[in-house]
Each structure stands twice: as structure tokens, then as C-alpha cells.
mmCIF file of C-alpha atoms in Angstrom:
data_model
loop_
_atom_site.group_PDB
_atom_site.id
_atom_site.type_symbol
_atom_site.label_atom_id
_atom_site.label_comp_id
_atom_site.label_asym_id
_atom_site.label_seq_id
_atom_site.Cartn_x
_atom_site.Cartn_y
_atom_site.Cartn_z
ATOM 1 C CA MET J 6 -15.602 -1.826 -0.539
ATOM 2 C CA SER J 7 -14.929 -1.498 -4.110
ATOM 3 C CA ARG J 8 -16.769 1.744 -5.477
ATOM 4 C CA CYS J 9 -16.989 0.761 -8.993
ATOM 5 C CA ASP J 10 -17.396 -2.758 -10.317
ATOM 6 C CA VAL J 11 -14.116 -4.006 -11.363
ATOM 7 C CA ALA J 12 -15.352 -6.728 -14.287
ATOM 8 C CA SER J 13 -12.026 -7.124 -15.432
ATOM 9 C CA ALA J 14 -11.548 -10.452 -17.102
ATOM 10 C CA LEU J 15 -8.100 -10.170 -15.514
ATOM 11 C CA VAL J 16 -9.411 -10.783 -12.045
ATOM 12 C CA SER J 17 -9.965 -14.141 -13.126
ATOM 13 C CA SER J 18 -6.339 -14.786 -14.261
ATOM 14 C CA PRO J 19 -5.124 -18.370 -13.030
ATOM 15 C CA GLY J 20 -3.637 -18.456 -9.509
ATOM 16 C CA LEU J 21 -4.472 -14.749 -8.563
ATOM 17 C CA PRO J 22 -4.644 -14.472 -5.003
ATOM 18 C CA ARG J 23 -7.737 -13.444 -3.720
ATOM 19 C CA SER J 24 -9.885 -12.730 -0.623
ATOM 20 C CA ARG J 25 -12.836 -14.632 0.587
ATOM 21 C CA GLU J 26 -14.896 -12.075 -1.421
ATOM 22 C CA GLY J 27 -12.972 -12.720 -4.587
ATOM 23 C CA ASP J 28 -11.032 -9.706 -4.798
ATOM 24 C CA PRO J 29 -7.346 -9.926 -5.848
ATOM 25 C CA VAL J 30 -5.111 -9.373 -2.669
ATOM 26 C CA PHE J 31 -1.544 -8.013 -2.822
ATOM 27 C CA ALA J 32 1.399 -8.301 -0.639
ATOM 28 C CA GLU J 33 2.986 -4.985 -1.834
ATOM 29 C CA PRO J 34 2.041 -1.694 -3.629
ATOM 30 C CA TRP J 35 4.018 -2.739 -6.770
ATOM 31 C CA GLN J 36 2.081 -5.666 -7.202
ATOM 32 C CA ALA J 37 -1.264 -3.781 -7.088
ATOM 33 C CA GLN J 38 0.395 -1.341 -9.618
ATOM 34 C CA ALA J 39 1.416 -4.151 -12.000
ATOM 35 C CA PHE J 40 -2.250 -5.424 -11.642
ATOM 36 C CA ALA J 41 -3.721 -2.216 -12.600
ATOM 37 C CA LEU J 42 -1.540 -1.563 -15.334
ATOM 38 C CA THR J 43 -2.355 -4.816 -16.854
ATOM 39 C CA VAL J 44 -6.029 -4.303 -16.407
ATOM 40 C CA HIS J 45 -5.797 -0.885 -18.118
ATOM 41 C CA LEU J 46 -3.925 -2.224 -21.235
ATOM 42 C CA HIS J 47 -6.222 -5.114 -21.539
ATOM 43 C CA GLU J 48 -9.118 -2.662 -21.161
ATOM 44 C CA ARG J 49 -7.536 -0.388 -24.146
ATOM 45 C CA GLY J 50 -7.284 -3.545 -26.350
ATOM 46 C CA LEU J 51 -3.637 -3.775 -26.364
ATOM 47 C CA PHE J 52 -4.211 -7.690 -25.802
ATOM 48 C CA THR J 53 -6.739 -10.242 -25.501
ATOM 49 C CA TRP J 54 -7.564 -12.513 -22.637
ATOM 50 C CA THR J 55 -6.063 -15.049 -24.399
ATOM 51 C CA GLU J 56 -2.837 -13.798 -25.309
ATOM 52 C CA TRP J 57 -2.504 -12.808 -21.458
ATOM 53 C CA ALA J 58 -3.428 -16.018 -20.215
ATOM 54 C CA GLN J 59 -1.013 -17.890 -22.671
ATOM 55 C CA HIS J 60 1.941 -15.644 -21.271
ATOM 56 C CA LEU J 61 0.833 -15.820 -17.772
ATOM 57 C CA ALA J 62 0.608 -19.854 -17.551
ATOM 58 C CA HIS J 63 3.843 -19.863 -19.241
ATOM 59 C CA GLU J 64 5.601 -17.799 -16.691
ATOM 60 C CA VAL J 65 3.884 -19.174 -13.744
ATOM 61 C CA HIS J 66 4.944 -22.642 -14.707
ATOM 62 C CA ARG J 67 8.464 -22.060 -15.639
ATOM 63 C CA ASP J 68 11.157 -23.966 -13.800
ATOM 64 C CA GLY J 69 12.428 -22.191 -10.652
ATOM 65 C CA ARG J 70 9.137 -20.677 -9.502
ATOM 66 C CA ALA J 71 8.520 -20.963 -5.725
ATOM 67 C CA ALA J 72 6.485 -23.853 -4.775
ATOM 68 C CA ASP J 73 4.085 -21.724 -2.524
ATOM 69 C CA ALA J 74 3.665 -19.038 -5.296
ATOM 70 C CA SER J 75 5.039 -16.460 -3.105
ATOM 71 C CA ASP J 76 6.791 -15.229 -6.672
ATOM 72 C CA TYR J 77 3.528 -15.166 -8.364
ATOM 73 C CA PHE J 78 3.456 -11.284 -9.079
ATOM 74 C CA ASP J 79 7.500 -11.831 -10.296
ATOM 75 C CA ALA J 80 5.756 -14.057 -12.910
ATOM 76 C CA TRP J 81 3.046 -11.769 -13.487
ATOM 77 C CA VAL J 82 5.206 -8.580 -14.536
ATOM 78 C CA ALA J 83 7.595 -11.206 -16.485
ATOM 79 C CA ALA J 84 4.511 -12.119 -18.573
ATOM 80 C CA LEU J 85 3.492 -8.698 -18.926
ATOM 81 C CA THR J 86 6.861 -7.729 -19.918
ATOM 82 C CA HIS J 87 7.190 -10.442 -22.619
ATOM 83 C CA LEU J 88 3.685 -9.665 -23.989
ATOM 84 C CA LEU J 89 4.810 -6.183 -24.475
ATOM 85 C CA ILE J 90 7.913 -7.426 -26.311
ATOM 86 C CA ASP J 91 5.966 -9.759 -28.379
ATOM 87 C CA LYS J 92 3.557 -6.911 -29.337
ATOM 88 C CA GLY J 93 6.682 -4.673 -30.438
ATOM 89 C CA VAL J 94 5.975 -2.052 -27.725
ATOM 90 C CA ALA J 95 9.004 -2.739 -25.662
ATOM 91 C CA GLU J 96 12.480 -4.518 -25.854
ATOM 92 C CA GLU J 97 14.286 -6.210 -23.342
ATOM 93 C CA GLY J 98 17.462 -4.097 -23.341
ATOM 94 C CA MET J 99 15.244 -0.891 -23.261
ATOM 95 C CA VAL J 100 13.153 -2.304 -20.410
ATOM 96 C CA LEU J 101 16.228 -3.171 -18.259
ATOM 97 C CA ALA J 102 18.150 0.037 -18.892
ATOM 98 C CA LEU J 103 15.034 2.260 -17.817
ATOM 99 C CA GLN J 104 14.615 -0.272 -14.625
ATOM 100 C CA GLN J 105 18.294 0.340 -13.624
ATOM 101 C CA SER J 106 17.823 4.133 -14.617
ATOM 102 C CA TRP J 107 14.859 4.097 -11.691
ATOM 103 C CA GLN J 108 16.571 2.578 -9.479
ATOM 104 C CA ARG J 109 19.375 5.243 -9.650
ATOM 105 C CA ALA J 110 17.102 7.806 -9.629
ATOM 106 C CA ALA J 111 15.326 6.375 -6.279
ATOM 107 C CA GLU J 112 18.654 6.081 -4.704
ATOM 108 C CA ALA J 113 19.553 9.888 -5.890
ATOM 109 C CA THR J 114 16.406 11.348 -4.773
ATOM 110 C CA PRO J 115 16.253 12.701 -1.110
ATOM 111 C CA HIS J 116 13.269 11.132 1.192
ATOM 112 C CA GLY J 117 10.396 13.045 0.977
ATOM 113 C CA GLU J 118 10.820 14.278 -2.680
ATOM 114 C CA PRO J 119 8.782 12.338 -5.333
ATOM 115 C CA ILE J 120 11.007 9.860 -7.153
ATOM 116 C CA VAL J 121 11.263 10.975 -11.025
ATOM 117 C CA LEU J 122 13.489 9.478 -13.566
ATOM 118 C CA GLU J 123 15.222 12.894 -14.211
ATOM 119 C CA ASN J 124 16.959 12.321 -11.110
ATOM 120 C CA ASP J 125 19.022 9.379 -12.250
ATOM 121 C CA PRO J 126 22.534 10.850 -12.830
ATOM 122 C CA GLN J 127 23.113 8.813 -15.686
ATOM 123 C CA ARG J 128 20.212 9.167 -17.429
ATOM 124 C CA CYS J 129 21.167 11.150 -20.481
ATOM 125 C CA SER J 130 23.697 8.499 -21.311
ATOM 126 C CA THR J 131 21.311 5.373 -20.970
ATOM 127 C CA HIS J 132 18.118 6.776 -21.978
ATOM 128 C CA GLN J 133 18.186 9.012 -25.019
ATOM 129 C CA GLY J 134 14.374 9.434 -26.174
ATOM 130 C CA VAL J 135 12.618 6.027 -26.483
ATOM 131 C CA MET A 28 6.639 9.798 23.616
ATOM 132 C CA GLU A 29 9.502 9.839 21.393
ATOM 133 C CA GLY A 30 7.295 9.935 18.214
ATOM 134 C CA GLU A 31 4.516 11.932 19.154
ATOM 135 C CA LEU A 32 4.755 15.274 17.245
ATOM 136 C CA SER A 33 8.429 16.180 17.581
ATOM 137 C CA VAL A 34 7.897 17.126 14.093
ATOM 138 C CA SER A 35 11.370 17.921 12.978
ATOM 139 C CA GLY A 36 13.455 15.644 14.861
ATOM 140 C CA GLU A 37 12.236 12.393 13.507
ATOM 141 C CA HIS A 38 12.804 13.042 9.979
ATOM 142 C CA HIS A 39 16.579 12.969 9.729
ATOM 143 C CA ASP A 40 18.423 10.432 7.919
ATOM 144 C CA HIS A 41 15.645 9.446 5.565
ATOM 145 C CA ASP A 42 17.767 8.606 2.562
ATOM 146 C CA HIS A 43 17.750 5.101 2.748
ATOM 147 C CA ASP A 44 14.255 4.672 1.913
ATOM 148 C CA ASN A 45 14.669 5.928 -1.290
ATOM 149 C CA HIS A 46 15.442 2.239 -2.665
ATOM 150 C CA TYR A 47 13.730 0.323 -5.632
ATOM 151 C CA SER A 48 13.628 -3.317 -5.777
ATOM 152 C CA ASP A 49 14.238 -4.732 -9.024
ATOM 153 C CA MET A 50 10.557 -5.850 -9.213
ATOM 154 C CA GLN A 51 9.353 -2.140 -8.135
ATOM 155 C CA ALA A 52 11.690 -0.679 -10.704
ATOM 156 C CA ARG A 53 10.830 -2.949 -13.608
ATOM 157 C CA VAL A 54 7.128 -1.812 -13.085
ATOM 158 C CA ARG A 55 8.063 1.799 -13.254
ATOM 159 C CA ALA A 56 10.025 1.042 -16.299
ATOM 160 C CA LEU A 57 7.083 -0.517 -18.242
ATOM 161 C CA GLU A 58 4.833 2.472 -17.054
ATOM 162 C CA THR A 59 7.505 4.789 -18.721
ATOM 163 C CA VAL A 60 7.787 2.794 -21.723
ATOM 164 C CA LEU A 61 4.094 2.873 -22.074
ATOM 165 C CA ALA A 62 3.531 6.428 -21.381
ATOM 166 C CA GLU A 63 6.027 7.522 -23.890
ATOM 167 C CA LYS A 64 4.316 5.701 -26.642
ATOM 168 C CA GLY A 65 1.049 6.756 -25.448
ATOM 169 C CA LEU A 66 -0.133 3.581 -24.816
ATOM 170 C CA ILE A 67 -1.572 4.382 -21.070
ATOM 171 C CA ASP A 68 -3.853 7.295 -19.772
ATOM 172 C CA PRO A 69 -2.184 7.980 -16.314
ATOM 173 C CA ALA A 70 -5.419 9.369 -14.873
ATOM 174 C CA ALA A 71 -7.432 6.315 -15.809
ATOM 175 C CA LEU A 72 -4.462 4.364 -14.507
ATOM 176 C CA ASP A 73 -4.633 6.216 -10.900
ATOM 177 C CA VAL A 74 -8.342 5.453 -10.733
ATOM 178 C CA ILE A 75 -7.640 1.417 -11.498
ATOM 179 C CA VAL A 76 -4.810 1.958 -8.581
ATOM 180 C CA GLU A 77 -7.133 3.382 -6.367
ATOM 181 C CA THR A 78 -9.826 0.682 -6.805
ATOM 182 C CA TYR A 79 -7.235 -1.838 -5.465
ATOM 183 C CA GLU A 80 -5.587 0.463 -2.972
ATOM 184 C CA THR A 81 -8.050 -0.758 -0.183
ATOM 185 C CA LYS A 82 -7.338 -4.605 -1.195
ATOM 186 C CA VAL A 83 -3.631 -4.642 -0.205
ATOM 187 C CA GLY A 84 -3.720 -4.579 3.296
ATOM 188 C CA PRO A 85 -6.494 -3.026 5.152
ATOM 189 C CA ARG A 86 -7.521 -6.775 5.921
ATOM 190 C CA ASN A 87 -4.089 -7.269 7.524
ATOM 191 C CA GLY A 88 -4.325 -4.498 9.879
ATOM 192 C CA ALA A 89 -7.936 -5.429 10.751
ATOM 193 C CA HIS A 90 -6.684 -8.972 11.396
ATOM 194 C CA VAL A 91 -4.072 -7.154 13.954
ATOM 195 C CA VAL A 92 -6.708 -5.256 15.813
ATOM 196 C CA ALA A 93 -9.122 -8.296 15.881
ATOM 197 C CA ARG A 94 -6.607 -10.227 17.267
ATOM 198 C CA ALA A 95 -5.722 -7.575 19.919
ATOM 199 C CA TRP A 96 -9.221 -7.207 21.032
ATOM 200 C CA SER A 97 -9.633 -11.008 21.555
ATOM 201 C CA ASP A 98 -6.186 -11.990 22.908
ATOM 202 C CA PRO A 99 -4.963 -9.588 25.977
ATOM 203 C CA VAL A 100 -1.592 -11.279 25.507
ATOM 204 C CA PHE A 101 -1.249 -10.424 22.113
ATOM 205 C CA ALA A 102 -2.338 -6.882 22.744
ATOM 206 C CA ASP A 103 0.010 -6.500 25.398
ATOM 207 C CA TRP A 104 2.818 -7.748 22.915
ATOM 208 C CA LEU A 105 1.518 -5.414 20.162
ATOM 209 C CA LEU A 106 1.980 -2.571 22.696
ATOM 210 C CA ARG A 107 5.456 -3.343 23.731
ATOM 211 C CA ASP A 108 6.917 -4.448 20.270
ATOM 212 C CA ALA A 109 4.500 -3.883 17.540
ATOM 213 C CA THR A 110 6.936 -5.043 14.907
ATOM 214 C CA ALA A 111 7.442 -8.253 16.325
ATOM 215 C CA ALA A 112 3.633 -8.881 17.111
ATOM 216 C CA ILE A 113 2.531 -8.017 13.647
ATOM 217 C CA ALA A 114 5.321 -10.135 11.892
ATOM 218 C CA SER A 115 3.941 -12.727 13.964
ATOM 219 C CA LEU A 116 0.549 -12.930 11.843
ATOM 220 C CA GLY A 117 2.727 -13.013 8.822
ATOM 221 C CA TYR A 118 2.916 -9.071 8.102
ATOM 222 C CA THR A 119 6.168 -7.834 7.423
ATOM 223 C CA GLY A 120 7.221 -4.474 5.697
ATOM 224 C CA ARG A 121 10.300 -3.209 4.172
ATOM 225 C CA GLN A 122 13.565 -4.086 5.988
ATOM 226 C CA GLY A 123 14.069 -1.443 8.543
ATOM 227 C CA GLU A 124 10.739 -0.392 9.078
ATOM 228 C CA HIS A 125 9.331 -0.589 12.530
ATOM 229 C CA MET A 126 5.739 -0.451 13.776
ATOM 230 C CA ARG A 127 4.270 1.130 16.750
ATOM 231 C CA ALA A 128 0.707 0.453 17.791
ATOM 232 C CA VAL A 129 -1.247 3.356 19.728
ATOM 233 C CA PHE A 130 -4.262 2.448 21.391
ATOM 234 C CA ASN A 131 -7.411 4.683 21.566
ATOM 235 C CA THR A 132 -9.175 4.866 25.036
ATOM 236 C CA LYS A 133 -11.836 6.641 26.141
ATOM 237 C CA ASP A 134 -9.648 9.835 26.955
ATOM 238 C CA THR A 135 -7.279 9.605 24.122
ATOM 239 C CA HIS A 136 -7.759 9.568 20.411
ATOM 240 C CA ASN A 137 -4.641 8.838 18.004
ATOM 241 C CA LEU A 138 -4.367 10.232 14.735
ATOM 242 C CA VAL A 139 -1.604 9.343 12.300
ATOM 243 C CA VAL A 140 -0.017 11.631 9.667
ATOM 244 C CA CYS A 141 3.470 11.896 7.918
ATOM 245 C CA THR A 142 4.034 15.782 7.708
ATOM 246 C CA LEU A 143 7.092 15.444 5.647
ATOM 247 C CA CYS A 144 5.807 13.041 3.002
ATOM 248 C CA SER A 145 3.678 10.229 2.863
ATOM 249 C CA CYS A 146 5.458 7.402 5.172
ATOM 250 C CA TYR A 147 2.323 4.840 5.581
ATOM 251 C CA PRO A 148 2.331 1.306 6.997
ATOM 252 C CA TRP A 149 0.999 -0.422 3.923
ATOM 253 C CA SER A 150 2.226 -4.089 4.962
ATOM 254 C CA VAL A 151 -1.033 -3.582 7.317
ATOM 255 C CA LEU A 152 -2.831 -0.839 5.598
ATOM 256 C CA GLY A 153 -2.389 -1.221 1.852
ATOM 257 C CA LEU A 154 -1.732 1.519 -0.548
ATOM 258 C CA PRO A 155 -2.191 5.208 1.106
ATOM 259 C CA PRO A 156 -5.465 6.926 0.480
ATOM 260 C CA VAL A 157 -5.031 9.944 -1.796
ATOM 261 C CA TRP A 158 -5.882 12.538 1.123
ATOM 262 C CA TYR A 159 -3.197 11.242 3.031
ATOM 263 C CA LYS A 160 -0.495 12.272 0.698
ATOM 264 C CA ALA A 161 -2.286 15.537 -0.052
ATOM 265 C CA PRO A 162 -0.718 18.716 1.678
ATOM 266 C CA ALA A 163 -3.872 19.817 3.327
ATOM 267 C CA TYR A 164 -4.138 16.757 5.495
ATOM 268 C CA ARG A 165 -0.277 16.800 5.994
ATOM 269 C CA SER A 166 -0.311 20.316 7.347
ATOM 270 C CA ARG A 167 -3.664 20.537 8.981
ATOM 271 C CA ALA A 168 -3.548 17.365 10.985
ATOM 272 C CA VAL A 169 -1.166 18.870 13.258
ATOM 273 C CA ILE A 170 -2.368 22.257 13.527
ATOM 274 C CA ASP A 171 -6.132 21.393 13.699
ATOM 275 C CA PRO A 172 -6.540 17.730 14.363
ATOM 276 C CA ARG A 173 -10.255 18.632 15.449
ATOM 277 C CA GLY A 174 -11.120 20.445 12.368
ATOM 278 C CA VAL A 175 -9.706 17.786 10.362
ATOM 279 C CA LEU A 176 -11.658 15.107 12.171
ATOM 280 C CA ALA A 177 -14.892 17.038 11.870
ATOM 281 C CA GLU A 178 -14.531 16.675 7.805
ATOM 282 C CA PHE A 179 -14.261 13.275 8.346
ATOM 283 C CA GLY A 180 -17.577 13.085 10.258
ATOM 284 C CA VAL A 181 -15.647 12.566 13.485
ATOM 285 C CA THR A 182 -16.765 14.528 16.242
ATOM 286 C CA LEU A 183 -15.137 13.558 19.867
ATOM 287 C CA PRO A 184 -16.453 14.337 23.273
ATOM 288 C CA GLU A 185 -15.117 17.443 25.061
ATOM 289 C CA GLY A 186 -12.176 16.143 27.087
ATOM 290 C CA VAL A 187 -10.917 13.609 25.005
ATOM 291 C CA ASN A 188 -7.143 14.434 24.098
ATOM 292 C CA ILE A 189 -6.086 13.823 20.589
ATOM 293 C CA ARG A 190 -2.507 12.879 19.992
ATOM 294 C CA VAL A 191 -1.142 13.448 16.441
ATOM 295 C CA TRP A 192 1.919 10.925 15.557
ATOM 296 C CA ASP A 193 4.281 11.936 12.782
ATOM 297 C CA SER A 194 5.305 8.852 10.790
ATOM 298 C CA THR A 195 8.834 8.379 9.324
ATOM 299 C CA ALA A 196 10.660 6.130 6.870
ATOM 300 C CA GLU A 197 11.860 4.119 10.045
ATOM 301 C CA LEU A 198 8.813 4.330 12.177
ATOM 302 C CA ARG A 199 5.037 3.820 11.396
ATOM 303 C CA TYR A 200 2.019 3.826 13.439
ATOM 304 C CA LEU A 201 -1.001 1.568 13.566
ATOM 305 C CA VAL A 202 -4.121 3.004 15.601
ATOM 306 C CA VAL A 203 -5.863 0.310 17.483
ATOM 307 C CA PRO A 204 -9.567 1.436 17.766
ATOM 308 C CA GLN A 205 -11.578 0.987 20.426
ATOM 309 C CA ARG A 206 -13.725 -2.020 20.403
ATOM 310 C CA PRO A 207 -17.167 -1.039 19.623
ATOM 311 C CA ALA A 208 -19.597 -1.960 22.575
ATOM 312 C CA GLY A 209 -21.967 -5.059 22.194
ATOM 313 C CA THR A 210 -19.495 -7.241 20.386
ATOM 314 C CA GLU A 211 -18.630 -9.315 23.277
ATOM 315 C CA GLY A 212 -18.497 -13.136 22.472
ATOM 316 C CA TRP A 213 -17.752 -12.138 18.654
ATOM 317 C CA SER A 214 -15.314 -14.368 16.784
ATOM 318 C CA GLU A 215 -11.999 -12.998 15.478
ATOM 319 C CA THR A 216 -13.366 -12.814 11.843
ATOM 320 C CA ASP A 217 -16.558 -11.089 12.705
ATOM 321 C CA LEU A 218 -14.629 -8.391 14.717
ATOM 322 C CA ALA A 219 -11.863 -7.897 11.715
ATOM 323 C CA SER A 220 -15.003 -7.172 9.438
ATOM 324 C CA LEU A 221 -15.872 -4.067 11.623
ATOM 325 C CA VAL A 222 -12.425 -2.547 11.701
ATOM 326 C CA THR A 223 -11.946 0.163 8.785
ATOM 327 C CA ARG A 224 -9.032 1.514 7.096
ATOM 328 C CA ASP A 225 -9.799 5.085 8.239
ATOM 329 C CA SER A 226 -10.178 3.615 11.863
ATOM 330 C CA MET A 227 -6.419 2.501 11.912
ATOM 331 C CA ILE A 228 -5.260 6.069 10.641
ATOM 332 C CA GLY A 229 -7.593 7.623 13.059
ATOM 333 C CA THR A 230 -9.839 9.175 10.963
ATOM 334 C CA GLY A 231 -12.690 7.122 11.598
ATOM 335 C CA LEU A 232 -14.393 5.658 14.490
ATOM 336 C CA LEU A 233 -16.021 2.203 14.647
ATOM 337 C CA HIS A 234 -19.554 1.364 15.295
ATOM 338 C CA ARG A 235 -21.457 -1.725 15.507
ATOM 339 C CA PRO A 236 -23.168 -2.628 11.962
ATOM 340 C CA GLU A 237 -26.738 -3.165 13.436
ATOM 341 C CA VAL A 238 -26.821 -0.179 15.915
ATOM 342 C CA SER A 239 -30.448 0.323 17.360
ATOM 343 C CA THR A 240 -32.211 3.108 15.594
#
């Protein structure tokens, strides 16, 4: 099924839901997107496997995580966010502001049109040139 | 027949589909930050996403189809209330999203499209393939379904009707392909392994893997 052999080390991330064939499986598209984003950044050398594994383990074992690991990708995204913050690439307030900006943009976009950040009615006040 | 190519009538009131959950929005936000800093290559990222697109849900859909082939009671339920039947296997979509299963027969072939945008039953089929979102497929599937199918290598016998179903944000379709001949007595797992994503959109047919040569 895979056209190219995705030999990313991230496929062996602890706890990653996998099919019988060993491929990662996702419950929703954003999870695949988050996974792909992480694979891409790792391939580009933004962080090492060890750095990733440490951040992920920290988030997965945080108090309050679901016992059935149904929130595994929530932990995944939190780990990626914190890793980017540690690397000085992002900062919490900026990511949160952008997240809310995307949500307002989505609500403001008529169905059938692509959702773009520019559709956020408040964009100018919350996001002045990152 | 309410969903069958009523073209314009089905696409009203889509406003509520455009909602990002916190997690969806967070992933978009991270992408934005990284893109603005030039740390991601959007084209390369798309290729990776595509690699995984088949891994979100086609197996979910294949499970639904295999169950319908194996269990007439389930098939009947799927026909009457696909949303509930599919949810009983643990696959649920967004709130307010309903599923309808359309069954291929020897006389009728079903094909799914979303003419307006790219509504797609991702909970059972995963992320939509690139061609599904392309304007060419969206417009031509309605006007010339036979021509579109031919491009997918699908030629139907004369006399087989093609029904085109136009998806909406509220109602999405799963094609239940015909069970290939010679699979009597196969386990549900083996049957599921035969079911392709394209067959559940209607752009593919199923064959037994060891067809006599």
C-alpha cells in the first residue's frame, strides 16, 4: 500500500497505534497531518530521535491522560509544540493565538471554499507578522 | 433517491461544517509558524501526508464491506441506517455527519463525488485522494461518468446503470462493491483484504487476487 518505503524512525515512536502490517493508523485526518509534519521536521534535522522520544514520553505519561490512550495524538501534538518551543522556533502564546485565529477563520469561511488564515476577521489584531 | 444527483439542492446550509477542533487548529497553527519561518517545504510535506492518506481509514471501510458480505442482517442494517451500522463497528465521523451505503449490483454501479467541494467519509475511507478533490473529477463524474471510469481502467458492461451520488457535509456515501465470485467461505478478514479504497468510492472494481490466467 505504501508507494515509497517510509523508513522514518518516527514509525517506531512508543505507543503509536499501528496496523497488523506495522503501518501507523490514524483516527482522524489531523492526526495523520501531525504525524507527517513531525516526520518531515525530523527528516530535515530540526531535532533528533532522542529529543523527540523524550518529549513524547513526557507527554504520553503526563497525569490525566486517558487509560486507553485514545488521546495519544493529543499528547503527540503537545510534545511537538513543546519541542518547537524548546528549539526557539515557536512560543506558547503565539501558537495559541494562531490556533484561535485558525478557528475563527474556519467559522468565517463559507463551506466549499478553502479555509485560509486570512479569513479570520480579527487576524490583523492578533497576528502581526510572525 | 434524495441524494442522487440533485446537484444544487443538497448543498445548502453548509456553514456549520467549517469548524476546527482545538487539535485541528493547533496542527494548522504549528504548520503556519513553521512555514513562515521556512522550516517546512509544503510540497514535500504534502507527499508525506499523501503517503499516509491511505492509512487513516480504508481498512475501516473494508471492514464494513466485509461484514456486509458475510452477515445479511448487518447488510440489511447498513442499507437502512448506515450511520448506526457503521458506528456499531466503532467508526464514527464528525457530529451531524450521516452515512449512506449504496450497494453495487449486476445492474447498477454507484459512483461518489462531491461536486461542490470535497466532502468525503474520512472515518471509513481515510483522507481523500488528490484526484477526488480535483476540479476535473468533480465536474466530469457527473457529466461523463463512463469516461471517468474508463480513465480508472473500469469498463462496465453495456446496460449497467451508473448512479452518481453527490456528497454533502451532512450526508456521505460508501459504495459497497459486489463480492467477487469464488470467495465463498472466506473469513471476514480475508474478504476485507480484497476491498480497495477506490472500490468504495466507485472508481474501482474488485477481483479475486488469484484470478485464473
